[in-house]
C-alpha positions as CSV (number, residue, x, y, z in Angstrom):
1,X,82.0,163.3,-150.6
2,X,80.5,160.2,-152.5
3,X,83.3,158.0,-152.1
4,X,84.1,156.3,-148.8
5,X,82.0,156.5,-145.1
6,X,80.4,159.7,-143.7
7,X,79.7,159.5,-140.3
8,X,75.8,159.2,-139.4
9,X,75.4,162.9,-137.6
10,X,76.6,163.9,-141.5
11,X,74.2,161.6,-142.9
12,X,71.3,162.7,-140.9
13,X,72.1,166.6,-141.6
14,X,72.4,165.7,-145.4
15,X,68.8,164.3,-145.2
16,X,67.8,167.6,-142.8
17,X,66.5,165.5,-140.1
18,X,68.2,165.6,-136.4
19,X,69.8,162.7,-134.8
20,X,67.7,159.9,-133.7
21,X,65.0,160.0,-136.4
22,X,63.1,156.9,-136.6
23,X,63.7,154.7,-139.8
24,X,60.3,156.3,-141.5
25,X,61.5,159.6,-140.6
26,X,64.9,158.7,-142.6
27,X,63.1,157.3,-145.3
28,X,60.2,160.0,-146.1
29,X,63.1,162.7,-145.9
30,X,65.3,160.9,-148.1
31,X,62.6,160.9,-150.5
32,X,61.8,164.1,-150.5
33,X,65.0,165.5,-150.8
34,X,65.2,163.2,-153.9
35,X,62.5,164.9,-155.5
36,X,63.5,168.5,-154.4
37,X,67.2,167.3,-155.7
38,X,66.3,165.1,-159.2
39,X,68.8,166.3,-162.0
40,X,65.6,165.6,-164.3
41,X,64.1,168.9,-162.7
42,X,67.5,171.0,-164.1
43,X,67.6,169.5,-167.4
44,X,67.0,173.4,-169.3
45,X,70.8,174.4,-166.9
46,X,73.6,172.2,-167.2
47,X,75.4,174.1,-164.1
48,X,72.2,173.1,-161.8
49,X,72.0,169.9,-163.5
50,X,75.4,169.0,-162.3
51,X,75.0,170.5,-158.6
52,X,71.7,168.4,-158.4
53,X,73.6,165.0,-159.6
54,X,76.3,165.8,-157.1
55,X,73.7,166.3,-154.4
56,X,71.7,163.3,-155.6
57,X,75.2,161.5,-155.0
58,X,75.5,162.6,-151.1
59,X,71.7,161.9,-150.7
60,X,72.2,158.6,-152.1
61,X,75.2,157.6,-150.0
62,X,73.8,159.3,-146.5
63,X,70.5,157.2,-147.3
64,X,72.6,153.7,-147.6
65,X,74.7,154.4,-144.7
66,X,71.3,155.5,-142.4
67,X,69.4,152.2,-144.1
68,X,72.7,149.6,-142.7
69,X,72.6,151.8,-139.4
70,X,69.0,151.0,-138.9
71,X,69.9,147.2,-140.0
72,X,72.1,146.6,-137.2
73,X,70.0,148.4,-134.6
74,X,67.6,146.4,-135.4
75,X,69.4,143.1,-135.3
76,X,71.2,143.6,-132.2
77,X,67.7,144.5,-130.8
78,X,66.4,141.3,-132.0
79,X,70.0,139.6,-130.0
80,X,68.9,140.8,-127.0
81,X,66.9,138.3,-124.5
């Protein structure tokens, strides 16, 4: 799932939050799915290790895609008189 676009209803359900989540929402959920989720945390089981760097992947890529999301809502807000 890392590679290429996920749409942002996937984004927001990799992050647990629902659709429409303001910007801090995104960003306190992304963090704390980052902690849940380090690979640091698995370091004694290779086999969780690697689920947790996979999942760190996903969290990583849902977070850039809601950040750019929130960029252009935000701009187009700012285009309008």
């Amino acid at each position: 799932m890392v590679s290429g676009m996920i749409d942002l209803k996937r984004c927001y359900e990799i992050l647990e939050i629902k659709p429409g989540s303001t910007y801090e929402e995104a960003k306190l959920a992304f963090r704390d799915m980052v902690s849940i989720w380090h690979p640091d945390k698995f370091s004694h089981n290779s086999r969780l290790k690697e689920k947790a760097e996979e999942k760190l992947k996903d969290l990583n890529s849902a977070w850039e895609q809601l950040q750019a999301f929130f960029i252009q809502k935000e701009d187009a807000a700012a285009e309008q008189p």
